[in-house]
Amino acid sequence: MPEHLTIQERDDIALASVMARKSMSAAKIGTALGMSLLDRPAACGSGAVTFIGTGPGTWLAFHDGTAPDFAADLTHRLAGLASVSDQSSGYVVLRLAGEGARKLLQRGAAIDFHSASFSSGSVATTVIAHIGVVIRQVDDGPTYDLATFRSFAGSLREWIDHAAAALAF
Amino acid sequence: MRIPCPYCGERDSQEFVYRGDASPRRPEGEDGFYDYVYLRDNVIGEMAEHWYHAQGCRNWITVLRHTRTHRIAAATLSRETPA
Amino acid sequence: MTRFSIFNLATHALKGHRDWRPTWRDSAPAEGYDIVIVGGGGHGLATAYYLAKVHGIRRVAVVERGWIGGGNAGRNTTIIRSNYGLPGNEPFYEFSMKLWEGLEQDLNYNVMVSQRGILNLYHSDAQRDAFARRGNAMLLHGAGAELLDRDAVRKMAPFLNFDSARFPIMGGLLHRRGGTARHDAVVWGYARGASDFGVDIIQNCEVKGFLRDASGAVTGVETTRGAIRANKVGLSVAGHSSAVAAMAGLRLPIESHVLQAFVTEGLKPVIPGVITFGAGHFYISQSDKGGLVFGGDIDGYNTYAQRGNMPVVEDVCEGGMAIMPMIGRARLLRSWGGVVDMSMDGSPIIDRTPVEGLYLNGGWCYGGFKATPAAGRCFAHLLATGAPHDTAAAYRFDRFERGHLIDEKGAGAQPNLH
Ligand SMILES: Cc1cc2nc3c(=O)[nH]c(=O)nc-3n(C[C@H](O)[C@H](O)[C@H](O)COP(=O)(O)OP(=O)(O)OC[C@H]3O[C@@H](n4cnc5c(N)ncnc54)[C@H](O)[C@@H]3O)c2cc1C
Ligand SMILES: [Zn+2]
């Protein structure tokens, strides 16, 4: 059976980083957002909004579909609880899908991507080819979103193309 | 060597920046500064040390590691670790 | 002991090399000595040799916890050079280079000194200026130096990657008298010379503590083979400097780190001398057997394990691929590590310690092999006369406290600049 890999840049999203103020818990922030928020490397969300844990008390928030006011809206709702910065143009998000996506990531990151330990909702902030990436498994297809700083995205894409060629997809 | 980050889980040491012995305390005045900057216990055995998870959660971690076997007995977020 | 000569070699050859004798004595500890040297690496053995030969002090023992040359002396990449820039350093390394140049005659032993040249590559105007300045310092001290442009480097080493986007090669600083020596032979040559003068070489003898008198002065060592008295004790234990000094209650401005090295399968002669790519943490030479011997930076965390980790293996190999892409075709045979005593300014200490009777030769970081002859000479001078040798006068124990650092590279262990 041929293994599939599709790679797509997601430009239909808005991004923001959210960092809890001193002694503000994930629970309090979650309440203000009307969702249950986890303080660990995992994805959680409601509707179009997904929060991805990138560190203790810090998240990268995704909004599916362009939303120019996403960060401003979060800033407003989290006033006094967390600091928010717009990251929509700070990161590039690549969506990798298909069984080949897992193999590709296994070649690049020192993370166990076996479905027993990394599955839908799992998140890892790590490094591929010396480039920092935030990896989130979106579904068990498997589909992954890779977020990387925009200025590194070209280099990451180069690595992906090389590695994918070696795997002969 | 893999470092068990309390937040991210076990990660390759490549993701971290090493700072060294966690025990020296910055002195208030000039006295003790030479000790603080230059002198080290440099133990053969278990040592509490600072690692920064630069390519992960970007937190400082205090790791209790054996300097000969590299066995790691504990790892905690430095900000939650009593000085 | 037999003197090696053409005649003596020919005689042994005719007899089928059957009756060679061990070239040095493996001794049991005596009750006491004038001086005990702790550590049977190149430095410890050279110290004992010069104590006997230059200062006439022959009641000397070298105590080694394993076998002689089993530490960094047997693990290094054997590069010898006199291409330092600072006043505290260059006279010392030039002294060492001169000793290397006469060492085989002096020891009557082939230590395979091979002055095939060292080339430091530069990649920017600023780096060229810094190299020119260092070259001038070398010229002033008689070491010799030539600043090569890109074409001259291309003539020497056409296989280098001259047009890398990040580190294009603009030229190099060539130190023709630099090169390599055979690490084991250096250890054995000094052991033979010292043994000849009556020095006891005591292996499998680990120092566990110090004998002290009522005033606190050191009067000998406690070892796994019993107590050994001594008027003076000299430490020459490289990566274990802190651990042994701690037995006398001392804390040192030193951290122990691991440095790795690598060797490929044997190839036909290809590398003309030693080539260093400092900007990319990579240096390489070719052994007489043909293996490409190369290395890079320390792993960067405190350790006493004589083995390194993968990130630095990757880093060194990437450095190699960047500057010399053809190395990707060679197969790696072995890699290993040695525990190095990283001092806080990257320079060594040859001095008395605050403890009476205890002397220290340490903090050699990853560069003490080239220093072996001069470190031995200067440490012997200090132990015998109580005063530092002229060329090692800057290597003081208290220089950190006084602010007289010798920051040749601007980076020691802790300042975290590696
Ligand atoms: C991979 C690598 C590459 C290197 N490359 C170079 C190079 O190219 N050029 C260069 O100039 N330098 C180089 N160096 C550095 C150089 O090898 C060292 O600085 C130098 O060898 C140290 O001196 P030594 O030979 O006396 O040390 P060692 O050979 O390490 O001798 C110290 C001895 O002390 C013994 N000892 C320790 N504790 C005790 C105890 N308690 N009791 C008794 N004995 C004890 C040890 O067993 C050891 O044999 C390199 C080092 C490494 C690890
Ligand atoms: Zn982490």
PDB file of C-alpha atoms in Angstrom, chain C residues 142-361:
ATOM      1  CA  GLY C 142      60.557  33.030  17.532  1.00  0.00           C
ATOM      2  CA  ALA C 143      57.758  30.552  16.847  1.00  0.00           C
ATOM      3  CA  GLY C 144      57.363  31.495  13.196  1.00  0.00           C
ATOM      4  CA  ALA C 145      54.061  32.302  11.536  1.00  0.00           C
ATOM      5  CA  GLU C 146      52.769  32.957   8.030  1.00  0.00           C
ATOM      6  CA  LEU C 147      49.486  34.568   7.097  1.00  0.00           C
ATOM      7  CA  LEU C 148      48.157  32.829   4.007  1.00  0.00           C
ATOM      8  CA  ASP C 149      45.592  34.183   1.617  1.00  0.00           C
ATOM      9  CA  ARG C 150      42.860  32.129   0.046  1.00  0.00           C
ATOM     10  CA  ASP C 151      44.939  30.992  -2.923  1.00  0.00           C
ATOM     11  CA  ALA C 152      47.782  29.797  -0.748  1.00  0.00           C
ATOM     12  CA  VAL C 153      45.342  27.817   1.384  1.00  0.00           C
ATOM     13  CA  ARG C 154      43.836  26.375  -1.792  1.00  0.00           C
ATOM     14  CA  LYS C 155      47.268  25.184  -2.865  1.00  0.00           C
ATOM     15  CA  MET C 156      47.792  23.383   0.450  1.00  0.00           C
ATOM     16  CA  ALA C 157      44.317  21.955   0.824  1.00  0.00           C
ATOM     17  CA  PRO C 158      42.324  22.095  -2.404  1.00  0.00           C
ATOM     18  CA  PHE C 159      39.661  19.802  -0.959  1.00  0.00           C
ATOM     19  CA  LEU C 160      38.324  22.354   1.534  1.00  0.00           C
ATOM     20  CA  ASN C 161      34.960  24.014   0.997  1.00  0.00           C
ATOM     21  CA  PHE C 162      36.068  27.548   0.119  1.00  0.00           C
ATOM     22  CA  ASP C 163      32.670  28.965  -0.722  1.00  0.00           C
ATOM     23  CA  SER C 164      30.434  27.998   2.158  1.00  0.00           C
ATOM     24  CA  ALA C 165      27.886  30.758   2.583  1.00  0.00           C
ATOM     25  CA  ARG C 166      28.361  31.048   6.326  1.00  0.00           C
ATOM     26  CA  PHE C 167      32.133  30.506   6.621  1.00  0.00           C
ATOM     27  CA  PRO C 168      33.848  31.160   3.275  1.00  0.00           C
ATOM     28  CA  ILE C 169      37.586  30.530   3.625  1.00  0.00           C
ATOM     29  CA  MET C 170      39.516  33.790   3.285  1.00  0.00           C
ATOM     30  CA  GLY C 171      42.887  32.419   4.326  1.00  0.00           C
ATOM     31  CA  GLY C 172      44.760  30.920   7.241  1.00  0.00           C
ATOM     32  CA  LEU C 173      47.477  31.358   9.819  1.00  0.00           C
ATOM     33  CA  LEU C 174      50.173  28.776   9.183  1.00  0.00           C
ATOM     34  CA  HIS C 175      52.483  27.598  11.961  1.00  0.00           C
ATOM     35  CA  ARG C 176      54.971  25.380  10.184  1.00  0.00           C
ATOM     36  CA  ARG C 177      56.717  24.078  13.297  1.00  0.00           C
ATOM     37  CA  GLY C 178      53.471  22.717  14.715  1.00  0.00           C
ATOM     38  CA  GLY C 179      52.346  19.170  14.076  1.00  0.00           C
ATOM     39  CA  THR C 180      51.871  15.965  15.997  1.00  0.00           C
ATOM     40  CA  ALA C 181      53.788  13.553  18.225  1.00  0.00           C
ATOM     41  CA  ARG C 182      53.052   9.957  19.143  1.00  0.00           C
ATOM     42  CA  HIS C 183      51.145  10.111  22.455  1.00  0.00           C
ATOM     43  CA  ASP C 184      52.006   6.651  23.836  1.00  0.00           C
ATOM     44  CA  ALA C 185      55.637   6.998  22.857  1.00  0.00           C
ATOM     45  CA  VAL C 186      55.859  10.261  24.788  1.00  0.00           C
ATOM     46  CA  VAL C 187      54.586   8.504  27.909  1.00  0.00           C
ATOM     47  CA  TRP C 188      56.884   5.523  27.472  1.00  0.00           C
ATOM     48  CA  GLY C 189      59.873   7.655  26.552  1.00  0.00           C
ATOM     49  CA  TYR C 190      59.580   9.767  29.695  1.00  0.00           C
ATOM     50  CA  ALA C 191      58.889   6.655  31.802  1.00  0.00           C
ATOM     51  CA  ARG C 192      62.033   5.020  30.470  1.00  0.00           C
ATOM     52  CA  GLY C 193      64.114   8.142  31.016  1.00  0.00           C
ATOM     53  CA  ALA C 194      62.819   8.635  34.564  1.00  0.00           C
ATOM     54  CA  SER C 195      63.152   4.964  35.441  1.00  0.00           C
ATOM     55  CA  ASP C 196      66.752   5.099  34.202  1.00  0.00           C
ATOM     56  CA  PHE C 197      67.515   7.813  36.738  1.00  0.00           C
ATOM     57  CA  GLY C 198      66.059   5.675  39.534  1.00  0.00           C
ATOM     58  CA  VAL C 199      62.532   7.118  39.695  1.00  0.00           C
ATOM     59  CA  ASP C 200      59.940   4.609  40.940  1.00  0.00           C
ATOM     60  CA  ILE C 201      56.876   4.255  38.709  1.00  0.00           C
ATOM     61  CA  ILE C 202      54.080   2.750  40.786  1.00  0.00           C
ATOM     62  CA  GLN C 203      50.940   1.646  38.920  1.00  0.00           C
ATOM     63  CA  ASN C 204      47.578   0.446  40.266  1.00  0.00           C
ATOM     64  CA  CYS C 205      48.125   2.788  43.164  1.00  0.00           C
ATOM     65  CA  GLU C 206      45.321   5.276  43.750  1.00  0.00           C
ATOM     66  CA  VAL C 207      45.832   8.248  46.034  1.00  0.00           C
ATOM     67  CA  LYS C 208      42.969   8.333  48.559  1.00  0.00           C
ATOM     68  CA  GLY C 209      44.118  11.064  50.914  1.00  0.00           C
ATOM     69  CA  PHE C 210      47.067  13.009  52.264  1.00  0.00           C
ATOM     70  CA  LEU C 211      49.314  12.564  55.280  1.00  0.00           C
ATOM     71  CA  ARG C 212      49.408  15.841  57.212  1.00  0.00           C
ATOM     72  CA  ASP C 213      51.546  16.966  60.147  1.00  0.00           C
ATOM     73  CA  ALA C 214      50.379  19.011  63.143  1.00  0.00           C
ATOM     74  CA  SER C 215      50.762  22.268  61.184  1.00  0.00           C
ATOM     75  CA  GLY C 216      48.580  20.902  58.390  1.00  0.00           C
ATOM     76  CA  ALA C 217      51.464  20.514  55.947  1.00  0.00           C
ATOM     77  CA  VAL C 218      51.290  17.587  53.558  1.00  0.00           C
ATOM     78  CA  THR C 219      53.862  14.912  54.411  1.00  0.00           C
ATOM     79  CA  GLY C 220      52.860  12.164  52.025  1.00  0.00           C
ATOM     80  CA  VAL C 221      49.951  10.330  50.452  1.00  0.00           C
ATOM     81  CA  GLU C 222      47.525   7.615  51.518  1.00  0.00           C
ATOM     82  CA  THR C 223      47.141   5.129  48.713  1.00  0.00           C
ATOM     83  CA  THR C 224      45.455   1.845  47.920  1.00  0.00           C
ATOM     84  CA  ARG C 225      48.945   0.357  48.336  1.00  0.00           C
ATOM     85  CA  GLY C 226      49.592   1.966  51.709  1.00  0.00           C
ATOM     86  CA  ALA C 227      50.969   5.254  52.998  1.00  0.00           C
ATOM     87  CA  ILE C 228      53.923   6.817  51.195  1.00  0.00           C
ATOM     88  CA  ARG C 229      55.865   9.617  52.898  1.00  0.00           C
ATOM     89  CA  ALA C 230      57.188  12.547  50.917  1.00  0.00           C
ATOM     90  CA  ASN C 231      58.720  15.956  51.614  1.00  0.00           C
ATOM     91  CA  LYS C 232      56.673  17.377  48.776  1.00  0.00           C
ATOM     92  CA  VAL C 233      53.714  16.123  46.769  1.00  0.00           C
ATOM     93  CA  GLY C 234      52.948  17.294  43.222  1.00  0.00           C
ATOM     94  CA  LEU C 235      49.529  16.757  41.634  1.00  0.00           C
ATOM     95  CA  SER C 236      49.431  16.049  37.915  1.00  0.00           C
ATOM     96  CA  VAL C 237      46.099  14.280  37.610  1.00  0.00           C
ATOM     97  CA  ALA C 238      44.458  16.227  34.749  1.00  0.00           C
ATOM     98  CA  GLY C 239      40.670  15.701  34.842  1.00  0.00           C
ATOM     99  CA  HIS C 240      40.812  14.579  38.472  1.00  0.00           C
ATOM    100  CA  SER C 241      42.543  17.718  39.804  1.00  0.00           C
ATOM    101  CA  SER C 242      39.494  18.865  41.813  1.00  0.00           C
ATOM    102  CA  ALA C 243      38.806  15.412  43.212  1.00  0.00           C
ATOM    103  CA  VAL C 244      42.358  14.903  44.490  1.00  0.00           C
ATOM    104  CA  ALA C 245      42.759  18.504  45.709  1.00  0.00           C
ATOM    105  CA  ALA C 246      39.513  18.098  47.659  1.00  0.00           C
ATOM    106  CA  MET C 247      41.261  15.402  49.721  1.00  0.00           C
ATOM    107  CA  ALA C 248      43.446  18.227  51.042  1.00  0.00           C
ATOM    108  CA  GLY C 249      40.417  20.468  51.592  1.00  0.00           C
ATOM    109  CA  LEU C 250      41.024  22.634  48.524  1.00  0.00           C
ATOM    110  CA  ARG C 251      38.457  23.910  46.032  1.00  0.00           C
ATOM    111  CA  LEU C 252      39.819  24.741  42.595  1.00  0.00           C
ATOM    112  CA  PRO C 253      38.751  27.113  39.809  1.00  0.00           C
ATOM    113  CA  ILE C 254      38.249  24.020  37.649  1.00  0.00           C
ATOM    114  CA  GLU C 255      35.379  21.958  36.264  1.00  0.00           C
ATOM    115  CA  SER C 256      35.737  18.499  34.750  1.00  0.00           C
ATOM    116  CA  HIS C 257      34.234  18.050  31.303  1.00  0.00           C
ATOM    117  CA  VAL C 258      34.504  15.430  28.566  1.00  0.00           C
ATOM    118  CA  LEU C 259      36.229  15.992  25.236  1.00  0.00           C
ATOM    119  CA  GLN C 260      35.605  13.495  22.463  1.00  0.00           C
ATOM    120  CA  ALA C 261      37.797  12.473  19.542  1.00  0.00           C
ATOM    121  CA  PHE C 262      37.239  10.406  16.407  1.00  0.00           C
ATOM    122  CA  VAL C 263      39.272   8.362  13.942  1.00  0.00           C
ATOM    123  CA  THR C 264      38.350   7.007  10.521  1.00  0.00           C
ATOM    124  CA  GLU C 265      39.580   3.980   8.621  1.00  0.00           C
ATOM    125  CA  GLY C 266      43.081   4.343   7.162  1.00  0.00           C
ATOM    126  CA  LEU C 267      43.272   6.342   3.941  1.00  0.00           C
ATOM    127  CA  LYS C 268      46.056   7.339   1.582  1.00  0.00           C
ATOM    128  CA  PRO C 269      47.842  10.577   2.568  1.00  0.00           C
ATOM    129  CA  VAL C 270      45.425  13.436   1.992  1.00  0.00           C
ATOM    130  CA  ILE C 271      45.632  15.968   4.823  1.00  0.00           C
ATOM    131  CA  PRO C 272      48.914  17.873   4.598  1.00  0.00           C
ATOM    132  CA  GLY C 273      49.164  18.834   8.266  1.00  0.00           C
ATOM    133  CA  VAL C 274      46.744  19.863  10.962  1.00  0.00           C
ATOM    134  CA  ILE C 275      43.802  21.981   9.819  1.00  0.00           C
ATOM    135  CA  THR C 276      41.610  23.797  12.291  1.00  0.00           C
ATOM    136  CA  PHE C 277      38.172  25.224  11.556  1.00  0.00           C
ATOM    137  CA  GLY C 278      37.696  27.027  14.840  1.00  0.00           C
ATOM    138  CA  ALA C 279      34.570  28.845  13.725  1.00  0.00           C
ATOM    139  CA  GLY C 280      32.846  25.504  13.211  1.00  0.00           C
ATOM    140  CA  HIS C 281      34.388  23.668  16.197  1.00  0.00           C
ATOM    141  CA  PHE C 282      36.336  21.196  14.093  1.00  0.00           C
ATOM    142  CA  TYR C 283      39.985  20.236  13.633  1.00  0.00           C
ATOM    143  CA  ILE C 284      41.637  17.383  11.779  1.00  0.00           C
ATOM    144  CA  SER C 285      44.934  15.701  11.026  1.00  0.00           C
ATOM    145  CA  GLN C 286      45.983  12.380   9.533  1.00  0.00           C
ATOM    146  CA  SER C 287      47.846   9.783  11.544  1.00  0.00           C
ATOM    147  CA  ASP C 288      50.869   7.912  10.232  1.00  0.00           C
ATOM    148  CA  LYS C 289      48.618   4.884   9.803  1.00  0.00           C
ATOM    149  CA  GLY C 290      46.352   6.952   7.569  1.00  0.00           C
ATOM    150  CA  GLY C 291      43.355   7.445   9.851  1.00  0.00           C
ATOM    151  CA  LEU C 292      41.779  10.880   9.864  1.00  0.00           C
ATOM    152  CA  VAL C 293      41.940  12.008  13.476  1.00  0.00           C
ATOM    153  CA  PHE C 294      39.482  14.750  14.311  1.00  0.00           C
ATOM    154  CA  GLY C 295      37.606  16.444  17.097  1.00  0.00           C
ATOM    155  CA  GLY C 296      35.683  19.505  18.144  1.00  0.00           C
ATOM    156  CA  ASP C 297      34.394  21.061  21.305  1.00  0.00           C
ATOM    157  CA  ILE C 298      33.775  19.699  24.798  1.00  0.00           C
ATOM    158  CA  ASP C 299      30.354  18.195  25.492  1.00  0.00           C
ATOM    159  CA  GLY C 300      29.674  21.069  27.850  1.00  0.00           C
ATOM    160  CA  TYR C 301      28.381  19.533  31.091  1.00  0.00           C
ATOM    161  CA  ASN C 302      30.305  18.453  34.183  1.00  0.00           C
ATOM    162  CA  THR C 303      31.307  14.823  33.978  1.00  0.00           C
ATOM    163  CA  TYR C 304      33.844  12.249  35.051  1.00  0.00           C
ATOM    164  CA  ALA C 305      32.664   9.686  32.487  1.00  0.00           C
ATOM    165  CA  GLN C 306      35.282   8.994  29.836  1.00  0.00           C
ATOM    166  CA  ARG C 307      32.646   8.904  27.120  1.00  0.00           C
ATOM    167  CA  GLY C 308      30.591  11.583  25.442  1.00  0.00           C
ATOM    168  CA  ASN C 309      27.114  12.050  24.064  1.00  0.00           C
ATOM    169  CA  MET C 310      25.512  12.173  20.635  1.00  0.00           C
ATOM    170  CA  PRO C 311      24.855  15.921  20.219  1.00  0.00           C
ATOM    171  CA  VAL C 312      28.574  16.648  20.088  1.00  0.00           C
ATOM    172  CA  VAL C 313      29.179  13.700  17.749  1.00  0.00           C
ATOM    173  CA  GLU C 314      26.636  15.318  15.448  1.00  0.00           C
ATOM    174  CA  ASP C 315      28.106  18.791  15.920  1.00  0.00           C
ATOM    175  CA  VAL C 316      31.656  17.657  15.129  1.00  0.00           C
ATOM    176  CA  CYS C 317      30.568  15.678  12.085  1.00  0.00           C
ATOM    177  CA  GLU C 318      28.528  18.616  10.816  1.00  0.00           C
ATOM    178  CA  GLY C 319      31.583  20.847  11.245  1.00  0.00           C
ATOM    179  CA  GLY C 320      33.636  18.341   9.253  1.00  0.00           C
ATOM    180  CA  MET C 321      31.059  18.110   6.483  1.00  0.00           C
ATOM    181  CA  ALA C 322      30.808  21.891   6.291  1.00  0.00           C
ATOM    182  CA  ILE C 323      34.506  22.569   5.814  1.00  0.00           C
ATOM    183  CA  MET C 324      35.624  19.349   4.144  1.00  0.00           C
ATOM    184  CA  PRO C 325      32.674  17.671   2.425  1.00  0.00           C
ATOM    185  CA  MET C 326      34.753  14.732   1.216  1.00  0.00           C
ATOM    186  CA  ILE C 327      35.027  13.495   4.793  1.00  0.00           C
ATOM    187  CA  GLY C 328      31.488  12.193   4.372  1.00  0.00           C
ATOM    188  CA  ARG C 329      32.934   9.348   2.308  1.00  0.00           C
ATOM    189  CA  ALA C 330      35.200   8.092   5.091  1.00  0.00           C
ATOM    190  CA  ARG C 331      33.990   5.507   7.574  1.00  0.00           C
ATOM    191  CA  LEU C 332      34.389   6.233  11.243  1.00  0.00           C
ATOM    192  CA  LEU C 333      36.311   3.536  13.100  1.00  0.00           C
ATOM    193  CA  ARG C 334      36.233   4.658  16.704  1.00  0.00           C
ATOM    194  CA  SER C 335      35.345   7.521  18.966  1.00  0.00           C
ATOM    195  CA  TRP C 336      36.229   8.028  22.628  1.00  0.00           C
ATOM    196  CA  GLY C 337      36.357  10.645  25.340  1.00  0.00           C
ATOM    197  CA  GLY C 338      38.692  11.939  28.015  1.00  0.00           C
ATOM    198  CA  VAL C 339      37.956  13.912  31.179  1.00  0.00           C
ATOM    199  CA  VAL C 340      39.580  17.321  30.917  1.00  0.00           C
ATOM    200  CA  ASP C 341      40.261  19.833  33.684  1.00  0.00           C
ATOM    201  CA  MET C 342      38.632  23.030  32.395  1.00  0.00           C
ATOM    202  CA  SER C 343      40.022  26.013  34.253  1.00  0.00           C
ATOM    203  CA  MET C 344      37.938  29.161  34.443  1.00  0.00           C
ATOM    204  CA  ASP C 345      40.059  31.159  31.995  1.00  0.00           C
ATOM    205  CA  GLY C 346      41.155  28.278  29.810  1.00  0.00           C
ATOM    206  CA  SER C 347      44.774  28.467  30.983  1.00  0.00           C
ATOM    207  CA  PRO C 348      46.678  26.135  33.327  1.00  0.00           C
ATOM    208  CA  ILE C 349      48.000  26.402  36.874  1.00  0.00           C
ATOM    209  CA  ILE C 350      51.572  25.436  37.779  1.00  0.00           C
ATOM    210  CA  ASP C 351      52.016  26.656  41.340  1.00  0.00           C
ATOM    211  CA  ARG C 352      52.227  25.867  45.017  1.00  0.00           C
ATOM    212  CA  THR C 353      48.834  25.559  46.709  1.00  0.00           C
ATOM    213  CA  PRO C 354      47.746  27.198  49.969  1.00  0.00           C
ATOM    214  CA  VAL C 355      48.520  23.841  51.634  1.00  0.00           C
ATOM    215  CA  GLU C 356      52.200  23.596  52.601  1.00  0.00           C
ATOM    216  CA  GLY C 357      54.012  20.809  50.765  1.00  0.00           C
ATOM    217  CA  LEU C 358      51.297  20.414  48.103  1.00  0.00           C
ATOM    218  CA  TYR C 359      51.879  21.609  44.536  1.00  0.00           C
ATOM    219  CA  LEU C 360      49.530  21.676  41.579  1.00  0.00           C
ATOM    220  CA  ASN C 361      50.000  21.221  37.853  1.00  0.00           C
TER     221      ASN C 361
END
